[in-house]
PDB file of C-alpha atoms in Angstrom:
ATOM      1  CA  ALA A   1      84.351 150.275  58.960  1.00 44.00           C
ATOM      2  CA  VAL A   2      84.907 147.823  56.169  1.00 46.00           C
ATOM      3  CA  VAL A   3      81.612 146.018  56.831  1.00 44.00           C
ATOM      4  CA  SER A   4      79.596 149.178  57.125  1.00 46.00           C
ATOM      5  CA  THR A   5      80.524 150.254  53.529  1.00 45.00           C
ATOM      6  CA  GLN A   6      78.904 147.156  52.169  1.00 49.00           C
ATOM      7  CA  SER A   7      75.193 146.111  52.251  1.00 48.00           C
ATOM      8  CA  GLY A   8      73.797 144.155  55.086  1.00 53.00           C
ATOM      9  CA  HIS A   9      73.562 140.869  53.077  1.00 56.00           C
ATOM     10  CA  TYR A  10      77.260 140.855  52.206  1.00 56.00           C
ATOM     11  CA  GLY A  11      78.221 141.987  55.643  1.00 62.00           C
ATOM     12  CA  ARG A  12      76.374 139.155  57.273  1.00 61.00           C
ATOM     13  CA  ALA A  13      77.908 136.665  54.813  1.00 64.00           C
ATOM     14  CA  ILE A  14      81.342 137.867  55.702  1.00 62.00           C
ATOM     15  CA  LEU A  15      80.615 137.543  59.382  1.00 55.00           C
ATOM     16  CA  ARG A  16      79.261 133.985  58.931  1.00 59.00           C
ATOM     17  CA  LYS A  17      82.307 132.961  56.980  1.00 57.00           C
ATOM     18  CA  MET A  18      84.590 134.428  59.568  1.00 55.00           C
ATOM     19  CA  ALA A  19      82.705 132.682  62.438  1.00 54.00           C
ATOM     20  CA  HIS A  20      82.830 129.364  60.493  1.00 51.00           C
ATOM     21  CA  ARG A  21      86.562 129.755  60.085  1.00 53.00           C
ATOM     22  CA  TRP A  22      87.033 130.607  63.804  1.00 50.00           C
ATOM     23  CA  SER A  23      84.968 127.515  64.816  1.00 49.00           C
ATOM     24  CA  ASN A  24      87.050 125.232  62.583  1.00 52.00           C
ATOM     25  CA  ASN A  25      90.284 126.543  63.902  1.00 55.00           C
ATOM     26  CA  ARG A  26      89.056 126.060  67.432  1.00 54.00           C
ATOM     27  CA  SER A  27      88.128 122.489  66.907  1.00 51.00           C
ATOM     28  CA  ALA A  28      91.417 121.733  65.252  1.00 54.00           C
ATOM     29  CA  GLN A  29      93.239 123.473  68.105  1.00 59.00           C
ATOM     30  CA  LEU A  30      91.444 121.332  70.707  1.00 60.00           C
ATOM     31  CA  LEU A  31      92.325 118.137  68.829  1.00 54.00           C
ATOM     32  CA  THR A  32      95.982 118.920  68.469  1.00 64.00           C
ATOM     33  CA  THR A  33      96.815 120.778  71.600  1.00 68.00           C
ATOM     34  CA  SER A  34      94.922 118.733  74.195  1.00 81.00           C
ATOM     35  CA  ARG A  35      97.255 117.179  76.737  1.00 87.00           C
ATOM     36  CA  GLN A  36      97.497 113.373  76.703  1.00 89.00           C
ATOM     37  CA  TRP A  37      98.638 111.062  79.454  1.00 93.00           C
ATOM     38  CA  ILE A  38     101.473 108.871  78.087  1.00 94.00           C
ATOM     39  CA  LEU A  39     102.831 105.838  79.904  1.00 95.00           C
ATOM     40  CA  VAL A  40     106.449 104.787  79.430  1.00 95.00           C
ATOM     41  CA  ASP A  41     108.185 101.711  80.946  1.00 93.00           C
ATOM     42  CA  GLY A  42     111.672 102.292  82.192  1.00 91.00           C
ATOM     43  CA  THR A  43     112.759  98.675  82.327  1.00 89.00           C
ATOM     44  CA  SER A  44     116.160  98.203  80.700  1.00 88.00           C
ATOM     45  CA  GLN A  45     116.202 101.768  79.528  1.00 91.00           C
ATOM     46  CA  HIS A  46     119.306 103.864  79.617  1.00 91.00           C
ATOM     47  CA  LEU A  47     119.143 107.022  81.699  1.00 93.00           C
ATOM     48  CA  ASP A  48     120.258 109.456  78.979  1.00 93.00           C
ATOM     49  CA  THR A  49     118.046 108.136  76.159  1.00 93.00           C
ATOM     50  CA  LEU A  50     114.965 107.804  78.391  1.00 94.00           C
ATOM     51  CA  SER A  51     115.396 111.373  79.639  1.00 94.00           C
ATOM     52  CA  ARG A  52     115.603 112.682  76.030  1.00 94.00           C
ATOM     53  CA  LEU A  53     112.338 110.971  75.224  1.00 94.00           C
ATOM     54  CA  VAL A  54     110.624 112.353  78.380  1.00 95.00           C
ATOM     55  CA  CYS A  55     111.848 115.851  77.543  1.00 95.00           C
ATOM     56  CA  LYS A  56     110.561 115.543  74.007  1.00 94.00           C
ATOM     57  CA  LEU A  57     107.013 114.606  75.318  1.00 94.00           C
ATOM     58  CA  LEU A  58     107.024 117.258  77.986  1.00 94.00           C
ATOM     59  CA  GLU A  59     107.893 120.009  75.576  1.00 92.00           C
ATOM     60  CA  GLY A  60     105.493 118.785  72.878  1.00 90.00           C
ATOM     61  CA  ARG A  61     108.191 118.465  70.180  1.00 90.00           C
ATOM     62  CA  HIS A  62     106.401 115.348  68.864  1.00 88.00           C
ATOM     63  CA  LYS A  63     103.384 117.398  67.766  1.00 86.00           C
ATOM     64  CA  PRO A  64     103.048 119.173  64.478  1.00 82.00           C
ATOM     65  CA  LEU A  65     102.147 122.537  66.109  1.00 80.00           C
ATOM     66  CA  TYR A  66     105.224 122.660  68.332  1.00 84.00           C
ATOM     67  CA  SER A  67     106.511 126.148  68.965  1.00 83.00           C
ATOM     68  CA  SER A  68     109.180 127.292  71.364  1.00 84.00           C
ATOM     69  CA  ASN A  69     106.930 130.001  72.938  1.00 84.00           C
ATOM     70  CA  ARG A  70     103.986 127.678  73.459  1.00 83.00           C
ATOM     71  CA  ASP A  71     103.506 124.713  75.869  1.00 86.00           C
ATOM     72  CA  TYR A  72     101.849 121.878  74.081  1.00 85.00           C
ATOM     73  CA  GLY A  73     103.492 119.170  76.064  1.00 90.00           C
ATOM     74  CA  ASP A  74     101.777 116.074  77.427  1.00 92.00           C
ATOM     75  CA  THR A  75     101.722 114.481  80.897  1.00 94.00           C
ATOM     76  CA  VAL A  76     104.268 111.665  81.212  1.00 95.00           C
ATOM     77  CA  VAL A  77     104.105 108.685  83.651  1.00 96.00           C
ATOM     78  CA  VAL A  78     107.241 106.541  83.977  1.00 96.00           C
ATOM     79  CA  ILE A  79     107.136 103.294  85.733  1.00 95.00           C
ATOM     80  CA  ASN A  80     109.838 100.856  86.846  1.00 93.00           C
ATOM     81  CA  THR A  81     112.487 103.495  87.199  1.00 93.00           C
ATOM     82  CA  ARG A  82     114.309 101.204  89.617  1.00 93.00           C
ATOM     83  CA  LYS A  83     115.219  98.868  86.676  1.00 91.00           C
ATOM     84  CA  MET A  84     116.856 101.637  84.535  1.00 91.00           C
ATOM     85  CA  ILE A  85     120.373 101.425  83.370  1.00 90.00           C
ATOM     86  CA  ILE A  86     122.564 103.928  85.191  1.00 91.00           C
ATOM     87  CA  PRO A  87     126.026 104.850  83.879  1.00 90.00           C
ATOM     88  CA  GLU A  88     128.931 103.686  86.034  1.00 87.00           C
ATOM     89  CA  LYS A  89     130.939 106.886  85.980  1.00 89.00           C
ATOM     90  CA  LYS A  90     128.147 109.479  86.333  1.00 90.00           C
ATOM     91  CA  VAL A  91     128.691 111.647  89.465  1.00 91.00           C
ATOM     92  CA  TYR A  92     126.493 114.144  91.190  1.00 90.00           C
ATOM     93  CA  TRP A  93     128.313 116.756  93.179  1.00 90.00           C
ATOM     94  CA  TRP A  94     127.372 119.865  95.103  1.00 88.00           C
ATOM     95  CA  TYR A  95     129.001 122.589  97.179  1.00 92.00           C
ATOM     96  CA  SER A  96     127.840 123.678 100.596  1.00 88.00           C
ATOM     97  CA  GLY A  97     129.415 127.118 100.317  1.00 89.00           C
ATOM     98  CA  TYR A  98     131.853 126.576 103.138  1.00 92.00           C
ATOM     99  CA  ALA A  99     135.498 125.605 103.069  1.00 91.00           C
ATOM    100  CA  GLN A 100     136.060 122.027 101.962  1.00 88.00           C
ATOM    101  CA  GLY A 101     132.295 121.777 101.352  1.00 90.00           C
ATOM    102  CA  HIS A 102     132.551 119.780  98.142  1.00 91.00           C
ATOM    103  CA  ARG A 103     130.483 116.575  98.190  1.00 90.00           C
ATOM    104  CA  HIS A 104     129.786 114.032  95.514  1.00 91.00           C
ATOM    105  CA  VAL A 105     128.004 110.779  95.110  1.00 91.00           C
ATOM    106  CA  TYR A 106     127.964 108.223  92.216  1.00 92.00           C
ATOM    107  CA  ALA A 107     124.696 107.950  90.330  1.00 92.00           C
ATOM    108  CA  LYS A 108     124.607 104.143  90.613  1.00 91.00           C
ATOM    109  CA  ASP A 109     124.756 104.498  94.441  1.00 92.00           C
ATOM    110  CA  PHE A 110     122.330 107.341  94.558  1.00 92.00           C
ATOM    111  CA  HIS A 111     119.893 105.354  92.421  1.00 93.00           C
ATOM    112  CA  VAL A 112     119.724 102.620  95.028  1.00 92.00           C
ATOM    113  CA  PHE A 113     118.015 104.730  97.782  1.00 91.00           C
ATOM    114  CA  ARG A 114     116.353 107.319  95.461  1.00 93.00           C
ATOM    115  CA  PRO A 115     115.244 105.330  92.335  1.00 93.00           C
ATOM    116  CA  THR A 116     113.253 108.174  90.786  1.00 94.00           C
ATOM    117  CA  GLU A 117     115.509 111.111  91.509  1.00 94.00           C
ATOM    118  CA  CYS A 118     118.170 110.393  88.905  1.00 93.00           C
ATOM    119  CA  LEU A 119     115.672 110.617  86.074  1.00 94.00           C
ATOM    120  CA  ARG A 120     114.082 113.679  87.521  1.00 95.00           C
ATOM    121  CA  LEU A 121     117.433 115.488  87.780  1.00 94.00           C
ATOM    122  CA  GLN A 122     118.389 114.435  84.266  1.00 94.00           C
ATOM    123  CA  VAL A 123     115.150 115.709  82.788  1.00 95.00           C
ATOM    124  CA  GLN A 124     115.314 118.952  84.779  1.00 94.00           C
ATOM    125  CA  ASN A 125     118.821 119.637  83.487  1.00 93.00           C
ATOM    126  CA  LYS A 126     117.822 118.875  79.808  1.00 94.00           C
ATOM    127  CA  LEU A 127     114.719 121.071  79.769  1.00 94.00           C
ATOM    128  CA  PRO A 128     114.881 124.744  78.898  1.00 92.00           C
ATOM    129  CA  GLN A 129     115.514 126.681  82.110  1.00 90.00           C
ATOM    130  CA  LYS A 130     113.728 129.874  81.103  1.00 87.00           C
ATOM    131  CA  PRO A 131     111.079 130.921  81.842  1.00 88.00           C
ATOM    132  CA  PRO A 132     111.154 129.228  85.218  1.00 90.00           C
ATOM    133  CA  GLU A 133     107.391 129.061  85.423  1.00 91.00           C
ATOM    134  CA  ARG A 134     107.222 126.892  82.304  1.00 91.00           C
ATOM    135  CA  LEU A 135     109.984 124.635  83.637  1.00 92.00           C
ATOM    136  CA  THR A 136     108.030 124.195  86.931  1.00 93.00           C
ATOM    137  CA  SER A 137     104.792 123.355  85.074  1.00 92.00           C
ATOM    138  CA  ARG A 138     106.541 120.769  82.885  1.00 93.00           C
ATOM    139  CA  LEU A 139     108.097 119.097  85.796  1.00 94.00           C
ATOM    140  CA  CYS A 140     104.726 118.965  87.585  1.00 95.00           C
ATOM    141  CA  ARG A 141     103.442 116.946  84.597  1.00 94.00           C
ATOM    142  CA  LEU A 142     106.143 114.287  85.103  1.00 95.00           C
ATOM    143  CA  HIS A 143     105.156 111.390  87.420  1.00 96.00           C
ATOM    144  CA  LEU A 144     107.784 108.781  88.316  1.00 96.00           C
ATOM    145  CA  PHE A 145     107.260 105.446  90.083  1.00 96.00           C
ATOM    146  CA  PRO A 146     109.940 102.990  91.094  1.00 94.00           C
ATOM    147  CA  GLY A 147     107.699  99.950  90.590  1.00 92.00           C
ATOM    148  CA  PRO A 148     104.989  98.779  88.163  1.00 92.00           C
ATOM    149  CA  ASP A 149     102.185 100.230  90.358  1.00 93.00           C
ATOM    150  CA  TYR A 150     100.748 103.781  89.657  1.00 93.00           C
ATOM    151  CA  PRO A 151      97.486 105.515  90.545  1.00 93.00           C
ATOM    152  CA  TYR A 152      96.801 107.067  87.097  1.00 92.00           C
ATOM    153  CA  ALA A 153      95.615 104.011  85.199  1.00 92.00           C
ATOM    154  CA  ALA A 154      92.290 105.652  84.339  1.00 92.00           C
ATOM    155  CA  ASN A 155      93.952 108.688  82.784  1.00 91.00           C
ATOM    156  CA  ILE A 156      96.418 106.863  80.470  1.00 92.00           C
ATOM    157  CA  SER A 157      95.461 107.535  76.820  1.00 90.00           C
ATOM    158  CA  LYS A 158      98.720 106.156  75.140  1.00 90.00           C
ATOM    159  CA  VAL A 159     101.364 103.607  76.003  1.00 92.00           C
ATOM    160  CA  MET A 160     104.705 104.287  74.422  1.00 90.00           C
ATOM    161  CA  GLU A 161     107.734 101.972  74.235  1.00 86.00           C
ATOM    162  CA  GLY A 162     111.111 103.083  75.436  1.00 84.00           C
ATOM    163  CA  PRO A 163     113.831 104.174  73.063  1.00 84.00           C
ATOM    164  CA  ASP A 164     116.104 101.223  73.938  1.00 80.00           C
ATOM    165  CA  ASN A 165     115.460  97.520  73.350  1.00 75.00           C
ATOM    166  CA  ALA A 166     114.448  95.784  76.572  1.00 69.00           C
ATOM    167  CA  TYR A 167     116.664  92.777  77.130  1.00 72.00           C
ATOM    168  CA  LYS A 168     115.922  89.892  79.294  1.00 73.00           C
ATOM    169  CA  ALA A 169     118.243  87.885  81.437  1.00 74.00           C
ATOM    170  CA  LEU A 170     119.057  84.281  80.411  1.00 79.00           C
ATOM    171  CA  GLY A 171     117.116  82.990  83.392  1.00 81.00           C
ATOM    172  CA  ASP A 172     113.948  84.789  82.252  1.00 80.00           C
ATOM    173  CA  TYR A 173     113.725  82.751  79.017  1.00 84.00           C
ATOM    174  CA  SER A 174     111.675  79.549  78.949  1.00 87.00           C
ATOM    175  CA  ALA A 175     113.060  76.174  77.846  1.00 88.00           C
ATOM    176  CA  THR A 176     111.168  76.466  74.535  1.00 89.00           C
ATOM    177  CA  GLU A 177     112.674  79.939  73.848  1.00 85.00           C
ATOM    178  CA  LYS A 178     116.160  78.654  74.610  1.00 83.00           C
ATOM    179  CA  ALA A 179     115.678  75.716  72.207  1.00 85.00           C
ATOM    180  CA  ASN A 180     114.678  78.209  69.433  1.00 85.00           C
ATOM    181  CA  PHE A 181     117.803  80.335  69.814  1.00 81.00           C
ATOM    182  CA  VAL A 182     119.726  80.835  66.581  1.00 76.00           C
ATOM    183  CA  LYS A 183     122.775  78.535  66.775  1.00 74.00           C
ATOM    184  CA  ALA A 184     125.990  79.959  65.340  1.00 67.00           C
ATOM    185  CA  PRO A 185     128.252  77.501  63.502  1.00 63.00           C
ATOM    186  CA  ASP A 186     131.119  76.238  65.523  1.00 61.00           C
ATOM    187  CA  SER A 187     134.417  76.450  63.754  1.00 58.00           C
ATOM    188  CA  ARG A 188     136.069  73.806  65.905  1.00 60.00           C
ATOM    189  CA  PHE A 189     134.043  71.058  64.198  1.00 58.00           C
ATOM    190  CA  ARG A 190     134.337  72.318  60.680  1.00 59.00           C
ATOM    191  CA  LYS A 191     136.057  69.921  58.257  1.00 63.00           C
ATOM    192  CA  PRO A 192     139.193  71.386  56.666  1.00 61.00           C
ATOM    193  CA  SER A 193     138.694  72.167  53.029  1.00 64.00           C
ATOM    194  CA  LEU A 194     141.364  71.089  50.491  1.00 61.00           C
ATOM    195  CA  VAL A 195     143.169  73.910  48.747  1.00 61.00           C
ATOM    196  CA  TYR A 196     144.316  71.668  45.831  1.00 61.00           C
ATOM    197  CA  ASP A 197     142.889  68.441  44.570  1.00 61.00           C
ATOM    198  CA  TRP A 198     145.815  66.208  43.510  1.00 63.00           C
ATOM    199  CA  ASN A 199     143.700  64.459  40.874  1.00 67.00           C
ATOM    200  CA  ASP A 200     143.332  67.834  38.993  1.00 60.00           C
ATOM    201  CA  LEU A 201     147.123  68.334  38.799  1.00 56.00           C
ATOM    202  CA  GLU A 202     147.600  65.356  36.475  1.00 55.00           C
TER     203      GLU A 202
END
């Protein structure tokens, strides 16, 4: 009704401007909301900090257009989950529903024969549980591998470092790197300093 009150020239100009605006918004939306494949290495990464990073990427909280009612998250591939750092006192327990049906297992023992399940359970508990369809779709975009081999090398668009510093064992350093270590001063060989100089007391 608003366009019909104006002449045809102005009506067509308004429609062209609106179509141009829609096309620009559409292109910007495709650039910012497209799902990327992000690769994360789990070597020497703590279970809790790595799970927080994975949840942030799955929810899309690292994007400027993040909204709690939209799912702009990316696809995350985590490799070397067998080399993660598992807390010593973390325990998984469940109840069968029968009398004396409480069971528990330590996370460090569970991680030995299920090297990807600890991270999956941690991410599943940290993600929003409602709606359940969105939780299922986010978990489907999480791919975990215990070793360095994964079948999605052609899809990876970004490689991201873990939140923790990856430390190496002393045996992994070469002889040149060991020679370049910063040597702290040894107090056992430090010469004692004189508190008073007897020549100054005269």
